[in-house]
Amino acid sequence: MQLTDRSKKTDKTPLTLAEKSYLPGIAKGMGITLKHFFSKKATIRYPEQTRYLGPIFRGHHILKRDEEGRERCTACGLCAVACPAEAISMVAAEREKGEEHLYREEKYAAAYEINMLRCIFCGLCEEACPKEAVYLRHDKFVPVFTNRDQVIYGKDQLVEDMDERYERDAWTKEEMQKLWEQQKPVNY
């Protein structure tokens, strides 16, 4: 009984004297080894050198600020609802008098936390945000942690630093494709 149609015919002819001594096989293997020995290495010296990860890489989360330095997040909760891993939690608060320079809207996120152990970096929180406040950076990995206390990122780690603003290079698939073609790494 034949289970699949992918069966191969095997060659059952007797081996010649050269094939019995395995010399052609050894010579072929040494040729492949020498070819790779003199080719360019595929490894890089990380962290001194970094590879371009591509425009669709989803890395470190960030809560954006507007041009005046005010937080964009209005604590609407759409990112938390869209998150399939339920990694995002937030507490909303009302803006008080004198805090207009801190928050854009009357409502803001007093506490915003992402549990990085649960996050699957799907980008649905980024797509669900109507204020473009949540971003997943395409140029930065999430830092390594050694303790479970370091895994829950609060606003102190997520809110964008105005000195090191993050700008998105591409928004559509077509722009991403053009960017990828421009910055395509050399074949290794």
PDB file of N, CA, C and O in Angstrom, residues 1-59:
ATOM      1  N   MET A   1       0.844  -1.169   0.000  1.00  0.00           N
ATOM      2  CA  MET A   1       0.000   0.000   0.000  1.00  0.00           C
ATOM      3  C   MET A   1       0.893   1.237   0.000  1.00  0.00           C
ATOM      4  O   MET A   1       1.773   1.398   0.830  1.00  0.00           O
ATOM      5  N   GLN A   2       0.643   2.152  -0.938  1.00  0.00           N
ATOM      6  CA  GLN A   2       1.441   3.360  -1.060  1.00  0.00           C
ATOM      7  C   GLN A   2       0.697   4.506  -0.383  1.00  0.00           C
ATOM      8  O   GLN A   2      -0.440   4.814  -0.718  1.00  0.00           O
ATOM      9  N   LEU A   3       1.350   5.151   0.601  1.00  0.00           N
ATOM     10  CA  LEU A   3       0.699   6.216   1.357  1.00  0.00           C
ATOM     11  C   LEU A   3       0.792   7.575   0.674  1.00  0.00           C
ATOM     12  O   LEU A   3      -0.084   8.405   0.813  1.00  0.00           O
ATOM     13  N   THR A   4       1.862   7.839  -0.039  1.00  0.00           N
ATOM     14  CA  THR A   4       2.024   9.117  -0.708  1.00  0.00           C
ATOM     15  C   THR A   4       2.557   8.908  -2.116  1.00  0.00           C
ATOM     16  O   THR A   4       3.088   7.846  -2.434  1.00  0.00           O
ATOM     17  N   ASP A   5       2.429   9.936  -2.928  1.00  0.00           N
ATOM     18  CA  ASP A   5       2.940   9.844  -4.288  1.00  0.00           C
ATOM     19  C   ASP A   5       4.331  10.481  -4.401  1.00  0.00           C
ATOM     20  O   ASP A   5       4.816  10.744  -5.475  1.00  0.00           O
ATOM     21  N   ARG A   6       4.976  10.749  -3.253  1.00  0.00           N
ATOM     22  CA  ARG A   6       6.293  11.374  -3.249  1.00  0.00           C
ATOM     23  C   ARG A   6       7.421  10.359  -3.083  1.00  0.00           C
ATOM     24  O   ARG A   6       8.503  10.708  -2.675  1.00  0.00           O
ATOM     25  N   SER A   7       7.169   9.140  -3.339  1.00  0.00           N
ATOM     26  CA  SER A   7       8.210   8.133  -3.174  1.00  0.00           C
ATOM     27  C   SER A   7       9.271   8.298  -4.253  1.00  0.00           C
ATOM     28  O   SER A   7       8.997   8.707  -5.376  1.00  0.00           O
ATOM     29  N   LYS A   8      10.526   7.992  -3.899  1.00  0.00           N
ATOM     30  CA  LYS A   8      11.634   8.131  -4.825  1.00  0.00           C
ATOM     31  C   LYS A   8      12.127   6.743  -5.218  1.00  0.00           C
ATOM     32  O   LYS A   8      12.138   5.824  -4.406  1.00  0.00           O
ATOM     33  N   LYS A   9      12.570   6.650  -6.435  1.00  0.00           N
ATOM     34  CA  LYS A   9      13.191   5.410  -6.891  1.00  0.00           C
ATOM     35  C   LYS A   9      14.633   5.410  -6.398  1.00  0.00           C
ATOM     36  O   LYS A   9      15.364   6.391  -6.561  1.00  0.00           O
ATOM     37  N   THR A  10      15.032   4.348  -5.786  1.00  0.00           N
ATOM     38  CA  THR A  10      16.407   4.245  -5.304  1.00  0.00           C
ATOM     39  C   THR A  10      17.243   3.477  -6.310  1.00  0.00           C
ATOM     40  O   THR A  10      16.773   2.539  -6.955  1.00  0.00           O
ATOM     41  N   ASP A  11      18.479   3.909  -6.398  1.00  0.00           N
ATOM     42  CA  ASP A  11      19.419   3.273  -7.314  1.00  0.00           C
ATOM     43  C   ASP A  11      20.076   2.102  -6.587  1.00  0.00           C
ATOM     44  O   ASP A  11      20.778   2.297  -5.598  1.00  0.00           O
ATOM     45  N   LYS A  12      19.847   0.908  -7.055  1.00  0.00           N
ATOM     46  CA  LYS A  12      20.377  -0.286  -6.395  1.00  0.00           C
ATOM     47  C   LYS A  12      21.550  -0.894  -7.150  1.00  0.00           C
ATOM     48  O   LYS A  12      21.896  -2.044  -6.939  1.00  0.00           O
ATOM     49  N   THR A  13      22.155  -0.114  -8.048  1.00  0.00           N
ATOM     50  CA  THR A  13      23.314  -0.647  -8.779  1.00  0.00           C
ATOM     51  C   THR A  13      24.498  -0.761  -7.823  1.00  0.00           C
ATOM     52  O   THR A  13      24.639   0.043  -6.900  1.00  0.00           O
ATOM     53  N   PRO A  14      25.354  -1.749  -8.044  1.00  0.00           N
ATOM     54  CA  PRO A  14      26.496  -1.906  -7.137  1.00  0.00           C
ATOM     55  C   PRO A  14      27.481  -0.739  -7.284  1.00  0.00           C
ATOM     56  O   PRO A  14      27.622  -0.140  -8.351  1.00  0.00           O
ATOM     57  N   LEU A  15      28.156  -0.397  -6.172  1.00  0.00           N
ATOM     58  CA  LEU A  15      29.103   0.703  -6.149  1.00  0.00           C
ATOM     59  C   LEU A  15      30.380   0.339  -6.891  1.00  0.00           C
ATOM     60  O   LEU A  15      30.827  -0.807  -6.865  1.00  0.00           O
ATOM     61  N   THR A  16      30.975   1.349  -7.522  1.00  0.00           N
ATOM     62  CA  THR A  16      32.273   1.135  -8.178  1.00  0.00           C
ATOM     63  C   THR A  16      33.368   1.162  -7.125  1.00  0.00           C
ATOM     64  O   THR A  16      33.119   1.485  -5.952  1.00  0.00           O
ATOM     65  N   LEU A  17      34.589   0.881  -7.524  1.00  0.00           N
ATOM     66  CA  LEU A  17      35.712   0.847  -6.575  1.00  0.00           C
ATOM     67  C   LEU A  17      35.964   2.232  -5.981  1.00  0.00           C
ATOM     68  O   LEU A  17      36.226   2.355  -4.782  1.00  0.00           O
ATOM     69  N   ALA A  18      35.853   3.300  -6.804  1.00  0.00           N
ATOM     70  CA  ALA A  18      36.056   4.664  -6.296  1.00  0.00           C
ATOM     71  C   ALA A  18      34.961   5.048  -5.302  1.00  0.00           C
ATOM     72  O   ALA A  18      35.222   5.693  -4.284  1.00  0.00           O
ATOM     73  N   GLU A  19      33.723   4.626  -5.599  1.00  0.00           N
ATOM     74  CA  GLU A  19      32.628   4.946  -4.696  1.00  0.00           C
ATOM     75  C   GLU A  19      32.731   4.166  -3.388  1.00  0.00           C
ATOM     76  O   GLU A  19      32.356   4.659  -2.336  1.00  0.00           O
ATOM     77  N   LYS A  20      33.268   2.969  -3.452  1.00  0.00           N
ATOM     78  CA  LYS A  20      33.447   2.179  -2.235  1.00  0.00           C
ATOM     79  C   LYS A  20      34.493   2.798  -1.324  1.00  0.00           C
ATOM     80  O   LYS A  20      34.428   2.670  -0.107  1.00  0.00           O
ATOM     81  N   SER A  21      35.480   3.455  -1.879  1.00  0.00           N
ATOM     82  CA  SER A  21      36.528   4.069  -1.066  1.00  0.00           C
ATOM     83  C   SER A  21      36.111   5.442  -0.532  1.00  0.00           C
ATOM     84  O   SER A  21      36.851   6.037   0.243  1.00  0.00           O
ATOM     85  N   TYR A  22      34.987   5.953  -0.947  1.00  0.00           N
ATOM     86  CA  TYR A  22      34.422   7.232  -0.507  1.00  0.00           C
ATOM     87  C   TYR A  22      35.285   8.430  -0.883  1.00  0.00           C
ATOM     88  O   TYR A  22      35.086   9.524  -0.378  1.00  0.00           O
ATOM     89  N   LEU A  23      36.255   8.284  -1.744  1.00  0.00           N
ATOM     90  CA  LEU A  23      37.117   9.395  -2.133  1.00  0.00           C
ATOM     91  C   LEU A  23      36.362  10.486  -2.894  1.00  0.00           C
ATOM     92  O   LEU A  23      36.574  11.670  -2.617  1.00  0.00           O
ATOM     93  N   PRO A  24      35.472  10.165  -3.831  1.00  0.00           N
ATOM     94  CA  PRO A  24      34.724  11.244  -4.480  1.00  0.00           C
ATOM     95  C   PRO A  24      33.855  12.036  -3.494  1.00  0.00           C
ATOM     96  O   PRO A  24      33.760  13.254  -3.577  1.00  0.00           O
ATOM     97  N   GLY A  25      33.253  11.356  -2.556  1.00  0.00           N
ATOM     98  CA  GLY A  25      32.420  12.031  -1.553  1.00  0.00           C
ATOM     99  C   GLY A  25      33.245  12.928  -0.649  1.00  0.00           C
ATOM    100  O   GLY A  25      32.836  14.049  -0.321  1.00  0.00           O
ATOM    101  N   ILE A  26      34.430  12.451  -0.248  1.00  0.00           N
ATOM    102  CA  ILE A  26      35.315  13.261   0.600  1.00  0.00           C
ATOM    103  C   ILE A  26      35.801  14.484  -0.181  1.00  0.00           C
ATOM    104  O   ILE A  26      35.833  15.599   0.347  1.00  0.00           O
ATOM    105  N   ALA A  27      36.178  14.306  -1.441  1.00  0.00           N
ATOM    106  CA  ALA A  27      36.652  15.419  -2.260  1.00  0.00           C
ATOM    107  C   ALA A  27      35.535  16.452  -2.467  1.00  0.00           C
ATOM    108  O   ALA A  27      35.776  17.664  -2.399  1.00  0.00           O
ATOM    109  N   LYS A  28      34.329  15.989  -2.691  1.00  0.00           N
ATOM    110  CA  LYS A  28      33.199  16.895  -2.869  1.00  0.00           C
ATOM    111  C   LYS A  28      32.939  17.688  -1.581  1.00  0.00           C
ATOM    112  O   LYS A  28      32.738  18.899  -1.617  1.00  0.00           O
ATOM    113  N   GLY A  29      32.985  17.026  -0.446  1.00  0.00           N
ATOM    114  CA  GLY A  29      32.793  17.693   0.848  1.00  0.00           C
ATOM    115  C   GLY A  29      33.889  18.690   1.138  1.00  0.00           C
ATOM    116  O   GLY A  29      33.619  19.795   1.638  1.00  0.00           O
ATOM    117  N   MET A  30      35.140  18.349   0.833  1.00  0.00           N
ATOM    118  CA  MET A  30      36.249  19.287   1.049  1.00  0.00           C
ATOM    119  C   MET A  30      36.117  20.504   0.123  1.00  0.00           C
ATOM    120  O   MET A  30      36.464  21.618   0.498  1.00  0.00           O
ATOM    121  N   GLY A  31      35.619  20.294  -1.086  1.00  0.00           N
ATOM    122  CA  GLY A  31      35.408  21.409  -2.009  1.00  0.00           C
ATOM    123  C   GLY A  31      34.373  22.385  -1.471  1.00  0.00           C
ATOM    124  O   GLY A  31      34.560  23.611  -1.546  1.00  0.00           O
ATOM    125  N   ILE A  32      33.298  21.882  -0.924  1.00  0.00           N
ATOM    126  CA  ILE A  32      32.262  22.736  -0.333  1.00  0.00           C
ATOM    127  C   ILE A  32      32.832  23.488   0.863  1.00  0.00           C
ATOM    128  O   ILE A  32      32.599  24.691   1.038  1.00  0.00           O
ATOM    129  N   THR A  33      33.615  22.801   1.695  1.00  0.00           N
ATOM    130  CA  THR A  33      34.228  23.438   2.860  1.00  0.00           C
ATOM    131  C   THR A  33      35.159  24.563   2.440  1.00  0.00           C
ATOM    132  O   THR A  33      35.125  25.659   3.015  1.00  0.00           O
ATOM    133  N   LEU A  34      35.999  24.330   1.447  1.00  0.00           N
ATOM    134  CA  LEU A  34      36.932  25.361   0.980  1.00  0.00           C
ATOM    135  C   LEU A  34      36.189  26.542   0.359  1.00  0.00           C
ATOM    136  O   LEU A  34      36.611  27.687   0.512  1.00  0.00           O
ATOM    137  N   LYS A  35      35.101  26.265  -0.333  1.00  0.00           N
ATOM    138  CA  LYS A  35      34.320  27.345  -0.924  1.00  0.00           C
ATOM    139  C   LYS A  35      33.763  28.256   0.169  1.00  0.00           C
ATOM    140  O   LYS A  35      33.829  29.481   0.071  1.00  0.00           O
ATOM    141  N   HIS A  36      33.244  27.692   1.250  1.00  0.00           N
ATOM    142  CA  HIS A  36      32.704  28.483   2.348  1.00  0.00           C
ATOM    143  C   HIS A  36      33.800  29.125   3.179  1.00  0.00           C
ATOM    144  O   HIS A  36      33.587  30.166   3.805  1.00  0.00           O
ATOM    145  N   PHE A  37      34.972  28.522   3.208  1.00  0.00           N
ATOM    146  CA  PHE A  37      36.087  29.047   4.002  1.00  0.00           C
ATOM    147  C   PHE A  37      36.533  30.405   3.469  1.00  0.00           C
ATOM    148  O   PHE A  37      36.893  31.290   4.234  1.00  0.00           O
ATOM    149  N   PHE A  38      36.484  30.599   2.168  1.00  0.00           N
ATOM    150  CA  PHE A  38      36.955  31.835   1.569  1.00  0.00           C
ATOM    151  C   PHE A  38      35.829  32.816   1.224  1.00  0.00           C
ATOM    152  O   PHE A  38      36.077  33.876   0.666  1.00  0.00           O
ATOM    153  N   SER A  39      34.602  32.487   1.554  1.00  0.00           N
ATOM    154  CA  SER A  39      33.494  33.404   1.274  1.00  0.00           C
ATOM    155  C   SER A  39      33.317  34.367   2.449  1.00  0.00           C
ATOM    156  O   SER A  39      33.883  34.182   3.521  1.00  0.00           O
ATOM    157  N   LYS A  40      32.503  35.416   2.251  1.00  0.00           N
ATOM    158  CA  LYS A  40      32.262  36.419   3.282  1.00  0.00           C
ATOM    159  C   LYS A  40      31.476  35.799   4.435  1.00  0.00           C
ATOM    160  O   LYS A  40      30.552  35.024   4.234  1.00  0.00           O
ATOM    161  N   LYS A  41      31.842  36.168   5.639  1.00  0.00           N
ATOM    162  CA  LYS A  41      31.203  35.612   6.835  1.00  0.00           C
ATOM    163  C   LYS A  41      29.796  36.172   7.008  1.00  0.00           C
ATOM    164  O   LYS A  41      29.537  37.347   6.730  1.00  0.00           O
ATOM    165  N   ALA A  42      28.890  35.369   7.489  1.00  0.00           N
ATOM    166  CA  ALA A  42      27.504  35.779   7.694  1.00  0.00           C
ATOM    167  C   ALA A  42      27.304  36.419   9.058  1.00  0.00           C
ATOM    168  O   ALA A  42      26.291  37.070   9.296  1.00  0.00           O
ATOM    169  N   THR A  43      28.267  36.260   9.950  1.00  0.00           N
ATOM    170  CA  THR A  43      28.111  36.807  11.293  1.00  0.00           C
ATOM    171  C   THR A  43      28.527  38.267  11.334  1.00  0.00           C
ATOM    172  O   THR A  43      29.305  38.736  10.515  1.00  0.00           O
ATOM    173  N   ILE A  44      27.983  38.992  12.308  1.00  0.00           N
ATOM    174  CA  ILE A  44      28.364  40.381  12.524  1.00  0.00           C
ATOM    175  C   ILE A  44      28.842  40.518  13.958  1.00  0.00           C
ATOM    176  O   ILE A  44      28.577  39.657  14.799  1.00  0.00           O
ATOM    177  N   ARG A  45      29.526  41.591  14.240  1.00  0.00           N
ATOM    178  CA  ARG A  45      30.048  41.842  15.587  1.00  0.00           C
ATOM    179  C   ARG A  45      29.051  42.702  16.363  1.00  0.00           C
ATOM    180  O   ARG A  45      29.223  43.907  16.471  1.00  0.00           O
ATOM    181  N   TYR A  46      28.011  42.037  16.897  1.00  0.00           N
ATOM    182  CA  TYR A  46      27.000  42.728  17.683  1.00  0.00           C
ATOM    183  C   TYR A  46      27.571  42.973  19.070  1.00  0.00           C
ATOM    184  O   TYR A  46      28.234  42.104  19.592  1.00  0.00           O
ATOM    185  N   PRO A  47      27.425  44.060  19.706  1.00  0.00           N
ATOM    186  CA  PRO A  47      26.603  45.243  19.463  1.00  0.00           C
ATOM    187  C   PRO A  47      27.301  46.365  18.701  1.00  0.00           C
ATOM    188  O   PRO A  47      26.705  47.405  18.484  1.00  0.00           O
ATOM    189  N   GLU A  48      28.568  46.190  18.330  1.00  0.00           N
ATOM    190  CA  GLU A  48      29.246  47.244  17.575  1.00  0.00           C
ATOM    191  C   GLU A  48      28.596  47.441  16.212  1.00  0.00           C
ATOM    192  O   GLU A  48      28.454  48.563  15.737  1.00  0.00           O
ATOM    193  N   GLN A  49      28.217  46.356  15.569  1.00  0.00           N
ATOM    194  CA  GLN A  49      27.525  46.412  14.290  1.00  0.00           C
ATOM    195  C   GLN A  49      26.098  45.931  14.492  1.00  0.00           C
ATOM    196  O   GLN A  49      25.856  45.000  15.252  1.00  0.00           O
ATOM    197  N   THR A  50      25.173  46.564  13.813  1.00  0.00           N
ATOM    198  CA  THR A  50      23.780  46.111  13.873  1.00  0.00           C
ATOM    199  C   THR A  50      23.256  45.967  12.458  1.00  0.00           C
ATOM    200  O   THR A  50      23.696  46.664  11.550  1.00  0.00           O
ATOM    201  N   ARG A  51      22.334  45.064  12.294  1.00  0.00           N
ATOM    202  CA  ARG A  51      21.675  44.871  11.006  1.00  0.00           C
ATOM    203  C   ARG A  51      20.401  45.675  10.961  1.00  0.00           C
ATOM    204  O   ARG A  51      19.752  45.905  11.977  1.00  0.00           O
ATOM    205  N   TYR A  52      20.028  46.060   9.763  1.00  0.00           N
ATOM    206  CA  TYR A  52      18.748  46.734   9.580  1.00  0.00           C
ATOM    207  C   TYR A  52      17.644  45.697   9.739  1.00  0.00           C
ATOM    208  O   TYR A  52      17.651  44.670   9.057  1.00  0.00           O
ATOM    209  N   LEU A  53      16.718  45.936  10.638  1.00  0.00           N
ATOM    210  CA  LEU A  53      15.682  44.956  10.954  1.00  0.00           C
ATOM    211  C   LEU A  53      14.499  45.022  10.017  1.00  0.00           C
ATOM    212  O   LEU A  53      13.648  44.143  10.042  1.00  0.00           O
ATOM    213  N   GLY A  54      14.423  46.059   9.217  1.00  0.00           N
ATOM    214  CA  GLY A  54      13.298  46.189   8.302  1.00  0.00           C
ATOM    215  C   GLY A  54      12.228  47.080   8.893  1.00  0.00           C
ATOM    216  O   GLY A  54      12.118  47.237  10.104  1.00  0.00           O
ATOM    217  N   PRO A  55      11.425  47.685   8.061  1.00  0.00           N
ATOM    218  CA  PRO A  55      10.422  48.636   8.550  1.00  0.00           C
ATOM    219  C   PRO A  55       9.228  47.977   9.226  1.00  0.00           C
ATOM    220  O   PRO A  55       8.455  48.664   9.875  1.00  0.00           O
ATOM    221  N   ILE A  56       9.062  46.682   9.094  1.00  0.00           N
ATOM    222  CA  ILE A  56       7.896  46.041   9.703  1.00  0.00           C
ATOM    223  C   ILE A  56       8.239  45.305  10.988  1.00  0.00           C
ATOM    224  O   ILE A  56       7.394  44.644  11.568  1.00  0.00           O
ATOM    225  N   PHE A  57       9.474  45.444  11.457  1.00  0.00           N
ATOM    226  CA  PHE A  57       9.869  44.843  12.731  1.00  0.00           C
ATOM    227  C   PHE A  57       9.132  45.546  13.866  1.00  0.00           C
ATOM    228  O   PHE A  57       9.008  46.766  13.879  1.00  0.00           O
ATOM    229  N   ARG A  58       8.634  44.791  14.818  1.00  0.00           N
ATOM    230  CA  ARG A  58       7.922  45.351  15.965  1.00  0.00           C
ATOM    231  C   ARG A  58       8.756  45.120  17.211  1.00  0.00           C
ATOM    232  O   ARG A  58       8.928  43.994  17.651  1.00  0.00           O
ATOM    233  N   GLY A  59       9.251  46.198  17.781  1.00  0.00           N
ATOM    234  CA  GLY A  59      10.139  46.086  18.938  1.00  0.00           C
ATOM    235  C   GLY A  59       9.580  46.775  20.159  1.00  0.00           C
ATOM    236  O   GLY A  59       8.443  46.565  20.552  1.00  0.00           O
TER     237      GLY A  59
END
